[in-house]
Short mmCIF file of C-alpha atoms in Angstrom, two decimals:
data_model
loop_
_atom_site.label_atom_id
_atom_site.label_comp_id
_atom_site.label_asym_id
_atom_site.label_seq_id
_atom_site.Cartn_x
_atom_site.Cartn_y
_atom_site.Cartn_z
CA MET J 229 104.59 43.05 -133.33
CA SER J 230 102.41 44.85 -130.81
CA ALA J 231 103.66 47.24 -128.11
CA ASP J 232 102.51 44.90 -125.31
CA ALA J 233 104.68 42.08 -126.63
CA ALA J 234 107.81 44.26 -126.75
CA ARG J 235 107.45 45.46 -123.13
CA PRO J 236 109.77 43.51 -120.76
CA VAL J 237 108.10 41.26 -118.21
CA PRO J 238 109.10 42.13 -114.57
CA PRO J 239 110.66 39.31 -112.56
CA PRO J 240 108.40 37.54 -110.10
CA VAL J 241 108.45 38.88 -106.55
CA PRO J 242 109.79 36.28 -104.07
CA PRO J 243 107.47 35.45 -101.19
CA PRO J 244 108.34 36.97 -97.80
CA PRO J 245 110.60 34.77 -95.67
CA LEU J 246 108.93 32.81 -92.98
CA PRO J 247 109.76 33.89 -89.37
CA LEU J 248 112.45 31.76 -87.77
CA PRO J 249 111.73 29.89 -84.55
CA PRO J 250 113.12 31.56 -81.41
CA ALA J 251 115.79 28.87 -81.00
CA ASP J 252 117.29 29.75 -84.45
CA ARG J 253 117.23 33.52 -84.13
CA GLY J 254 120.08 33.69 -81.58
CA ALA J 255 120.34 34.53 -77.90
CA THR J 256 120.55 37.73 -75.87
CA ARG J 257 122.86 37.62 -72.91
CA ILE J 258 123.03 40.29 -70.23
CA ALA J 259 126.29 40.62 -68.34
CA ASP J 260 126.28 40.43 -64.59
CA ARG J 261 127.68 43.92 -64.22
CA VAL J 262 124.73 45.28 -66.24
CA VAL J 263 122.23 43.59 -63.92
CA ARG J 264 124.17 44.89 -60.91
CA ARG J 265 124.14 48.44 -62.22
CA VAL J 266 120.45 48.27 -63.01
CA ALA J 267 119.66 47.09 -59.50
CA GLY J 268 121.87 49.79 -58.01
CA ARG J 269 120.22 52.52 -60.06
CA ALA J 270 116.80 51.24 -59.13
CA ALA J 271 117.75 51.30 -55.43
CA ALA J 272 119.15 54.83 -55.84
CA GLU J 273 115.88 55.96 -57.43
CA VAL J 274 113.90 54.58 -54.53
CA LEU J 275 116.19 56.09 -51.90
CA GLY J 276 116.27 59.48 -53.66
CA ALA J 277 112.49 59.63 -53.80
CA GLY J 278 112.06 58.93 -50.07
CA PRO J 279 111.59 61.70 -47.47
CA GLY J 280 114.83 60.99 -45.60
CA GLY J 281 117.07 60.02 -48.51
CA GLY J 282 119.83 57.45 -48.37
CA GLU J 283 122.66 55.91 -50.37
CA VAL J 284 123.62 52.61 -51.95
CA VAL J 285 126.81 51.30 -50.37
CA ARG J 286 127.26 48.00 -52.24
CA THR J 287 125.33 45.94 -54.81
CA SER J 288 125.87 42.32 -55.84
CA VAL J 289 123.80 39.90 -57.95
CA ASP J 290 123.73 36.12 -58.60
CA VAL J 291 122.71 35.57 -62.25
CA ARG J 292 121.93 32.01 -63.37
CA GLY J 293 120.98 32.02 -67.06
CA SER J 294 117.59 33.68 -67.51
CA ARG J 295 116.98 34.33 -63.81
CA VAL J 296 118.54 36.24 -60.98
CA ASP J 297 118.79 34.07 -57.88
CA GLY J 298 119.45 37.02 -55.62
CA VAL J 299 120.02 40.76 -55.49
CA HIS J 300 122.00 41.84 -52.40
CA LEU J 301 121.92 45.51 -51.43
CA ASP J 302 123.91 47.28 -48.68
CA VAL J 303 122.32 50.67 -48.15
CA GLY J 304 122.58 53.58 -45.77
CA LEU J 305 119.43 55.32 -44.51
CA ALA J 306 118.85 58.64 -42.81
CA TYR J 307 117.77 58.70 -39.20
CA PRO J 308 114.95 58.87 -38.26
CA THR J 309 113.44 56.55 -40.90
CA HIS J 310 111.02 53.66 -40.42
CA LEU J 311 113.55 50.95 -41.28
CA GLU J 312 111.00 48.17 -41.67
CA THR J 313 108.84 50.10 -44.16
CA ALA J 314 111.85 51.51 -46.01
CA GLY J 315 113.42 48.06 -46.40
CA ALA J 316 110.17 46.47 -47.64
CA GLU J 317 109.56 49.21 -50.19
CA LEU J 318 113.13 49.09 -51.40
CA GLN J 319 112.99 45.31 -51.80
CA ARG J 320 109.74 45.42 -53.74
CA ARG J 321 110.67 48.29 -56.07
CA VAL J 322 114.14 46.91 -56.85
CA THR J 323 112.72 43.48 -57.67
CA GLU J 324 110.05 44.89 -60.01
CA ARG J 325 112.34 47.45 -61.68
CA THR J 326 115.20 45.02 -62.28
CA ALA J 327 112.86 42.36 -63.71
CA TYR J 328 111.15 44.94 -66.01
CA LEU J 329 114.34 46.49 -67.39
CA THR J 330 116.35 43.27 -67.86
CA GLY J 331 113.63 40.79 -68.71
CA LEU J 332 115.02 38.35 -66.17
CA THR J 333 113.19 36.63 -63.32
CA VAL J 334 114.31 38.02 -59.98
CA SER J 335 113.80 35.41 -57.29
CA ARG J 336 114.90 37.30 -54.17
CA THR J 337 116.13 40.68 -53.05
CA THR J 338 117.98 41.05 -49.76
CA VAL J 339 118.41 44.46 -48.14
CA ARG J 340 121.03 45.08 -45.44
CA ILE J 341 121.18 48.43 -43.66
CA THR J 342 124.87 49.11 -42.90
CA ARG J 343 124.82 52.71 -41.70
CA LEU J 344 122.53 55.41 -40.35
CA ALA J 345 122.92 59.18 -40.70
CA GLN J 346 121.22 61.98 -38.86
CA SER J 347 118.39 63.64 -40.79
CA THR J 348 116.48 66.87 -40.28
CA ALA J 349 113.11 65.16 -40.79
CA ALA J 350 110.79 64.92 -37.81
CA GLU J 351 110.88 61.69 -35.94
CA PRO J 352 107.62 59.69 -36.17
CA THR J 353 106.01 59.01 -32.84
CA GLU J 354 104.11 55.96 -33.91
CA TRP J 355 107.19 53.78 -34.62
CA ALA J 356 106.99 51.70 -31.49
CA GLU J 357 103.22 51.18 -31.69
CA SER J 358 103.21 50.19 -35.36
CA SER J 359 106.20 47.87 -34.98
CA ARG J 360 104.69 46.10 -31.96
CA SER J 361 101.30 45.67 -33.68
CA ARG J 362 102.82 44.12 -36.83
CA ARG J 363 105.83 42.31 -35.38
CA ARG J 364 106.16 38.58 -35.69
CA ALA J 365 108.94 36.12 -35.28
CA ALA J 366 111.89 36.45 -37.65
CA ARG J 367 114.94 34.27 -38.13
CA ARG J 368 118.50 35.43 -38.22
CA PRO J 369 120.01 35.78 -41.70
CA TRP J 370 122.02 32.77 -42.69
CA SER J 371 125.52 33.09 -44.07
CA GLU J 372 126.25 31.54 -47.44
CA ARG J 373 129.56 30.08 -46.10
CA ARG J 374 131.32 30.64 -49.39
CA ALA J 375 134.86 30.15 -48.08
CA PRO J 376 134.30 26.76 -46.39
CA ALA J 377 132.32 25.54 -49.38
CA ALA J 378 135.07 26.57 -51.78
CA VAL J 379 137.78 24.90 -49.65
CA PHE J 380 135.89 21.59 -49.42
CA ALA J 381 135.01 21.73 -53.12
CA LEU J 382 138.67 22.24 -54.08
CA LEU J 383 139.82 19.38 -51.80
CA GLY J 384 137.16 17.06 -53.18
CA ALA J 385 138.03 18.00 -56.77
CA ALA J 386 141.78 17.40 -56.15
CA VAL J 387 141.25 13.99 -54.50
CA SER J 388 138.69 12.90 -57.13
CA GLY J 389 141.02 14.02 -59.95
CA ALA J 390 143.95 12.09 -58.51
CA LEU J 391 141.90 8.92 -58.15
CA LEU J 392 140.46 9.29 -61.65
CA ALA J 393 143.95 9.71 -63.15
CA ASP J 394 145.14 6.61 -61.34
CA VAL J 395 142.13 4.56 -62.55
CA VAL J 396 142.66 5.72 -66.14
CA ALA J 397 146.37 4.83 -65.93
CA VAL J 398 145.47 1.28 -64.77
CA VAL J 399 142.89 0.88 -67.56
CA VAL J 400 145.36 1.91 -70.31
CA GLY J 401 147.95 -0.54 -68.96
CA ARG J 402 150.46 1.74 -67.25
CA GLY J 403 149.93 0.27 -63.79
CA PRO J 404 148.98 1.94 -60.55
CA SER J 405 150.85 5.00 -59.34
CA GLY J 406 153.65 4.67 -56.81
CA VAL J 407 151.84 6.90 -54.36
CA ARG J 408 148.93 4.51 -54.13
CA LEU J 409 151.21 1.50 -53.72
CA ARG J 410 153.18 3.16 -50.98
CA THR J 411 149.98 4.28 -49.23
CA LEU J 412 148.55 0.75 -49.32
CA ASP J 413 151.79 -0.71 -48.00
CA TRP J 414 151.88 1.82 -45.16
CA LEU J 415 148.28 1.11 -44.22
CA THR J 416 148.87 -2.65 -44.07
CA SER J 417 151.73 -2.16 -41.62
CA HIS J 418 150.07 0.40 -39.31
CA GLY J 419 147.02 0.05 -37.10
CA PRO J 420 144.71 2.22 -35.04
CA ALA J 421 147.18 2.25 -32.15
CA ASP J 422 149.80 4.16 -34.12
CA THR J 423 150.29 7.85 -33.37
CA ALA J 424 150.03 8.93 -37.00
CA VAL J 425 146.68 7.15 -37.47
CA ALA J 426 145.30 8.67 -34.27
CA VAL J 427 146.40 12.16 -35.31
CA GLY J 428 144.83 11.72 -38.74
CA ALA J 429 141.59 10.52 -37.20
CA ALA J 430 141.58 13.52 -34.80
CA VAL J 431 142.06 15.91 -37.73
CA ALA J 432 139.23 14.24 -39.63
CA VAL J 433 136.91 14.52 -36.57
CA VAL J 434 137.74 18.20 -36.10
CA ALA J 435 137.13 18.90 -39.80
CA GLY J 436 133.78 17.08 -39.62
CA LEU J 437 132.69 18.99 -36.53
CA CYS J 438 133.65 22.31 -38.18
CA THR J 439 131.62 21.31 -41.23
CA LEU J 440 128.62 20.44 -39.10
CA PHE J 441 128.96 23.70 -37.15
CA ALA J 442 129.06 25.70 -40.37
CA ALA J 443 126.04 23.88 -41.74
CA LEU J 444 123.84 24.09 -38.65
CA THR J 445 124.59 27.58 -37.41
CA PRO J 446 123.35 30.73 -39.20
CA GLY J 447 126.49 32.82 -38.78
CA LEU J 448 126.43 36.59 -39.47
CA ARG J 449 126.55 37.37 -35.76
CA ARG J 450 127.21 41.05 -36.46
CA ARG J 451 123.69 41.46 -37.87
CA LEU J 452 120.45 41.85 -35.95
CA PRO J 453 117.27 40.73 -37.84
CA MET J 454 114.43 43.17 -38.01
CA ALA J 455 110.79 42.27 -37.52
CA THR J 456 108.98 41.13 -40.67
CA PRO J 457 105.54 42.49 -41.45
CA ASP J 458 102.35 40.60 -40.74
CA ALA J 459 101.49 37.70 -43.01
CA THR J 460 98.42 39.51 -44.26
CA ASP J 461 100.61 41.90 -46.19
CA ALA J 462 101.39 39.89 -49.33
CA THR J 463 103.57 42.56 -50.98
CA THR J 464 106.24 42.65 -48.27
CA ASN J 465 105.95 39.19 -46.74
CA ALA J 466 109.31 37.97 -48.10
CA THR J 467 111.34 40.89 -46.88
CA ALA J 468 114.66 39.96 -45.23
CA THR J 469 116.08 43.07 -43.51
CA ALA J 470 118.84 43.23 -40.95
CA VAL J 471 120.87 45.97 -39.31
CA ASP J 472 124.51 45.71 -38.21
CA ARG J 473 125.34 45.84 -34.53
CA PRO J 474 127.97 48.61 -34.99
CA ALA J 475 125.26 50.77 -36.59
CA VAL J 476 122.98 50.19 -33.60
CA ALA J 477 125.79 51.03 -31.22
CA ALA J 478 126.61 54.25 -33.15
CA LEU J 479 122.97 55.29 -33.14
CA VAL J 480 122.56 54.70 -29.39
CA ARG J 481 125.85 56.50 -28.71
CA HIS J 482 124.75 59.48 -30.78
CA ARG J 483 121.46 59.80 -28.95
CA ALA J 484 122.95 59.17 -25.51
CA ALA J 485 125.60 61.87 -26.01
CA ASP J 486 122.76 64.48 -26.11
CA THR J 487 121.67 63.67 -22.55
CA PRO J 488 122.44 66.59 -20.20
CA GLY J 489 125.47 66.05 -17.99
CA VAL J 490 127.00 63.21 -20.07
CA SER J 491 130.61 63.91 -20.98
CA ARG J 492 131.68 60.55 -22.34
CA VAL J 493 129.69 57.49 -23.38
CA ARG J 494 130.64 54.03 -24.70
CA VAL J 495 128.09 51.64 -26.17
CA THR J 496 128.53 47.89 -26.83
CA ALA J 497 125.76 46.26 -28.84
CA ARG J 498 125.46 42.47 -28.59
CA ARG J 499 122.83 40.05 -29.75
CA ARG J 500 120.91 40.01 -26.47
CA ARG J 501 122.17 43.06 -24.59
CA ILE J 502 123.14 46.67 -25.21
CA ALA J 503 125.58 47.98 -22.59
CA VAL J 504 125.87 51.73 -22.12
CA ARG J 505 128.73 53.11 -19.98
CA ALA J 506 128.58 56.83 -19.41
CA ARG J 507 130.55 59.39 -17.40
CA ILE J 508 128.85 62.54 -16.20
CA GLY J 509 130.33 65.88 -15.26
CA PHE J 510 127.37 67.16 -13.28
CA GLY J 511 123.89 66.16 -12.25
CA ASP J 512 122.33 63.30 -10.34
CA PRO J 513 123.66 59.87 -11.40
CA ALA J 514 120.33 58.15 -10.73
CA GLY J 515 118.42 60.65 -12.86
CA THR J 516 120.99 60.47 -15.66
CA ARG J 517 120.80 56.65 -15.56
CA ASP J 518 117.03 56.74 -15.93
CA ALA J 519 117.26 59.21 -18.78
CA LEU J 520 119.85 57.08 -20.63
CA THR J 521 117.73 53.96 -20.11
CA ARG J 522 114.65 55.64 -21.58
CA THR J 523 116.66 56.99 -24.54
CA THR J 524 118.22 53.64 -25.31
CA GLU J 525 114.94 51.78 -25.03
CA GLY J 526 113.29 54.29 -27.39
CA VAL J 527 116.05 53.79 -29.98
CA VAL J 528 115.71 50.01 -29.77
CA ALA J 529 111.92 50.23 -30.11
CA GLY J 530 112.28 52.47 -33.14
CA LEU J 531 114.57 50.00 -34.91
CA ALA J 532 111.74 47.36 -34.81
CA LEU J 533 114.11 44.46 -34.11
CA ALA J 534 112.74 40.94 -34.10
CA LYS J 535 114.24 40.21 -30.67
CA PRO J 536 114.92 43.52 -28.90
CA PRO J 537 118.03 43.20 -26.68
CA ARG J 538 118.04 44.15 -23.01
CA VAL J 539 119.40 47.50 -21.98
CA ARG J 540 122.04 47.91 -19.29
CA VAL J 541 123.26 51.36 -18.21
CA ARG J 542 126.13 52.22 -15.92
CA VAL J 543 126.87 55.79 -14.85
CA SER J 544 129.95 57.11 -13.07
CA ARG J 545 131.31 60.53 -12.28
CA ASP J 546 134.29 62.11 -13.95
CA ALA J 547 137.45 62.40 -11.81
CA TYR J 548 138.79 65.98 -11.85
CA TRP J 549 142.40 66.91 -11.12
CA GLN J 550 142.97 69.10 -8.09
CA PRO J 551 146.17 71.11 -7.55
CA PRO J 552 148.24 69.80 -4.64
CA GLY J 553 147.70 71.66 -1.37
CA THR J 554 144.37 73.18 -2.32
CA HIS J 555 141.53 70.85 -1.66
CA ASP J 556 143.38 68.31 0.50
CA GLY J 557 145.15 71.02 2.52
CA GLU J 558 141.94 72.91 3.22
CA GLN J 559 140.13 69.68 4.17
CA ARG J 560 142.97 68.65 6.51
CA HIS J 561 142.99 72.16 8.11
CA GLU J 562 139.23 71.98 8.68
CA GLN J 563 139.57 68.52 10.27
CA ASN J 564 142.32 69.68 12.64
CA HIS J 565 140.32 72.76 13.61
CA GLU J 566 137.25 70.61 14.32
CA GLN J 567 139.27 68.20 16.48
CA ASP J 568 140.77 71.09 18.49
CA ARG J 569 137.38 72.57 19.11
CA GLU J 570 135.91 69.22 20.24
CA GLN J 571 138.88 68.69 22.58
CA LYS J 572 138.42 72.09 24.16
CA GLU J 573 134.70 71.50 24.72
CA ALA J 574 135.34 68.12 26.32
CA THR J 575 138.05 69.41 28.76
CA PRO J 576 136.56 70.75 32.11
CA HIS J 577 137.48 74.28 33.06
CA ALA J 578 140.06 74.23 35.95
CA PRO J 579 139.81 76.99 38.67
CA PRO J 580 142.49 79.66 38.39
CA THR J 581 145.43 79.11 40.64
CA ALA J 582 146.99 81.90 42.72
CA PRO J 583 150.53 82.82 41.84
CA ALA J 584 153.13 81.49 44.15
CA SER J 585 154.48 84.05 46.67
CA ALA J 586 158.09 84.83 46.86
CA PRO J 587 159.96 83.40 49.81
#
């Protein structure tokens, strides 16, 4: 026997397994909180790299399978900051960064500026000019109306479930429910003239009007939409940025308090008007009113709002306490002295009379 015949034969090597199709390999699921944290960290990176800084107040996401229907960011920016540019850059960078890190398709990113803080950076002087040159019409942000939708969905599900259970009971031979029989008997004996029917119809009409109002009105009245960039800018055309009215009021109040002579100021920001009520301790009221008007209009122009509200300024003097008997007593004494002097000047001088002789 030869040496080659005695050597063991190695077993055949099995061929490499064929790659499985993607449907058979499994699935990778990313939790909503992971997507929310990724979006928050991306926003923090963008805000930290900016010149004025900022902070992320709140982050929420709507994940539907392999796509993200919306990323909602509530952020705080430092003043002065070009809010339009900062919101557009934040929206773009968060969308790209979240889609790259998670592999999901991000459909929309909404940025809401909820607070402003004073910054040491120099205020740009070209804010008003750039915002006016690129401003175009913008719609108010629409509310999602989650609470009314949930209420009507629950009511519809409850009514549909009760009717379905009754139909199934009739099909299986148990007979209709007593509630349906009593309801039908009551409806056959009552007409539109009954009070209960009229009240039910009124409730149904009110509910329908409330539903129409919620569907046809945008809501979110505390937010003021900011101007969107020009349509030629394709990178930031879909930006939806809004600022809260309390933040606008706080900003105007902070700037108005620096006006010389102003001791107290109160600002009310509405959708179409900003009312400034100030009290001054010294100075000319007319000049102070003009200065407050210019300051408020400058702040509104810097915010680049889609529909800038009108400015209304009222100025009044502070009332100071005077000790009793000081100011009023001196003024009364001066008035009495002036009246005595006028009376003496108006009285003609009588010739001196000789003294009567003794008898």
